[in-house]
Amino acid sequence: MTVDRILPTDEAHDLLDLATELADRELAPRAAGFEERAEFPRDVLRTLGRAGLLGLPYAEEHGGAAQPYEVYLQVLEILASRWLAVAEAVSVHTLSCYPVAQFGTDAQRKLLPDMIGGELLGAYCLSEPQGGSDAAALTTKAVRDGDDYVVSGTKAWITHARVADFYNIFCRTGGPGPKGISCLLADRNTPGIHPQAAERTMGLHASPVAQIAFDDARVSADRLIGGEGAGFTIAMSALDSGRLGIAACAVGLAQAALDYAIGYARERQQFGRPIIDFQGLGFTLADHATQISAARALTLAAARLRDAGRPYSIEAAKAKLFATDMAMRVTTDAVQVLGGAGYVADHPVERYMREAKVLQIVEGTNQIQRLVISRALAKG
């Protein structure tokens, strides 16, 4: 179904048209095959980068498009409606460029054109095997040794772990707690960085997720981003933006599931008429359409706060929570609309359902979003 959008400029309309054209040509026809083979579509990310779609929210001086975040999120939604693994890759990569773009030195920012142009793919190394939600308790260490930091420890659940060209490593350079955390930018070929075997995930098979072991990896001190002790602030600031990216992905995935379910329900005949004419099913689809519109509006409202330079952390948490829970409901019900056909891989809705689950987990579980929101309520 066509989504009626209000966009800030004619340029934004052109960007969404470009995103739709590329998504229809480069993503939709390839998604099922790549997911079945568990193959990462690196060339697609380069294509999107060269088309300018990986640098939308970043400054033109660094090769970006200087677009409002609300425009970037709607591009992300379109990509997700064709192939979630690619949209999630774009979201993670955009997140991985954020520390250098926002907190990096002039020398570090010279890397940005290749980063946001898609020639260099990024990974965001925050979570650990024993600590995902409690990021302030991370244990990966970086010890200063002359002109280098020596990094040891293990990161977990790292998207692009085996294919990234650079890593943002959040590590402990000081004492316990958030003030002891710093951020280092490392190249993939740094000796001592060892991506592990890819995880066998429920969905997003085309997205390589793995642990990364750091075995006394030496990272030059001039790759420290924002100074020692700034890492936790960088991580949390980036995650606020990343949560909006995941919310947009959830909206796009849910829209794809709804569109497919509607198409099927219009064609499927039972008792002499299309099943969409039965209120039990038609009302379910109506609820889904309403919930998707609500999630889209909530996500874009938070993005507009961000664009206006106003606090948006709590609204980002609300958007991520609502949109991803919604996507789980919509995709699950889409399988039910198709009945037995929905349970087989001949139709994409079973994949949509498996993919939706991870969106409730990444960029902070939805339990963490509820914690963030409830603490804000308690503080008034």
C-alpha angles and dihedrals in degrees: 000000000000114000113219105222134187108213128185099231144014087247089060090054089052091050092052090048089052091048091050092049093050093043092052094045105034106024114030098052093048104040100089095047096047092046091051091050093041088231123155112229098223092162091058090058090051090050092051091046094051089049089056096247097120095059102044099125095040130093121273091233088067095045096270131127099238091226125161114261090243089064094047091051093052090052088051090051091054092050091048092052088062102034124356096196091062094045091049089049090053091048093049093045092049088050090050092055093051100081093055094040095049104029107015129114122250089259092051092048090060085078092060100086091060092041098052092033089065098244090110118043119207139215128199111219109196111115122077134197092257099031128045108135093028096064093161089066096059115142106197104122134212116192120192113240113174109297093350143064116228109217125202131170141064133278123201139205092019114171111220090015093144099035106035123116095204137022133210101214117198106201143159115262095157142023130318123302133034096309091064095060125101136177125235128188112218133182118235093241093057108131111248097034108115121179109205131219114302117263118249098238132191092237142354089063091169091059112083111223121177148140119269120212119207110204106185090311111185115223120181114250090232086070092067107118120215096350132282114314095022095099100094092049090050092048095050093044091051092047092057088061092040092055090059088051091054091047090054090049089052092052092050094047092048091048090053091050093048093047091051093046092050092050091050094045091052092054102036111092125204127165089002100304142069111281091232087072091067109093094220089064101028092054090051090055090047090054090050093051089051094048092049091051090048092050091048091050093048092049095048092045089058091046091053090053088053091049090051091053093246128134110278107159095109093044090050089053090050092049094048092047097047098039097048095044087049092051091053091053095044096048093046091051091046088062088051092051090058092045113196090355089061091060096060129077092239085087123048098225094088088056091047090054093050091047095049092062095067091055089067088058111038124083089022123335117263088251087061090049089054089049091051092049096044092050090053089051091050091052092049 
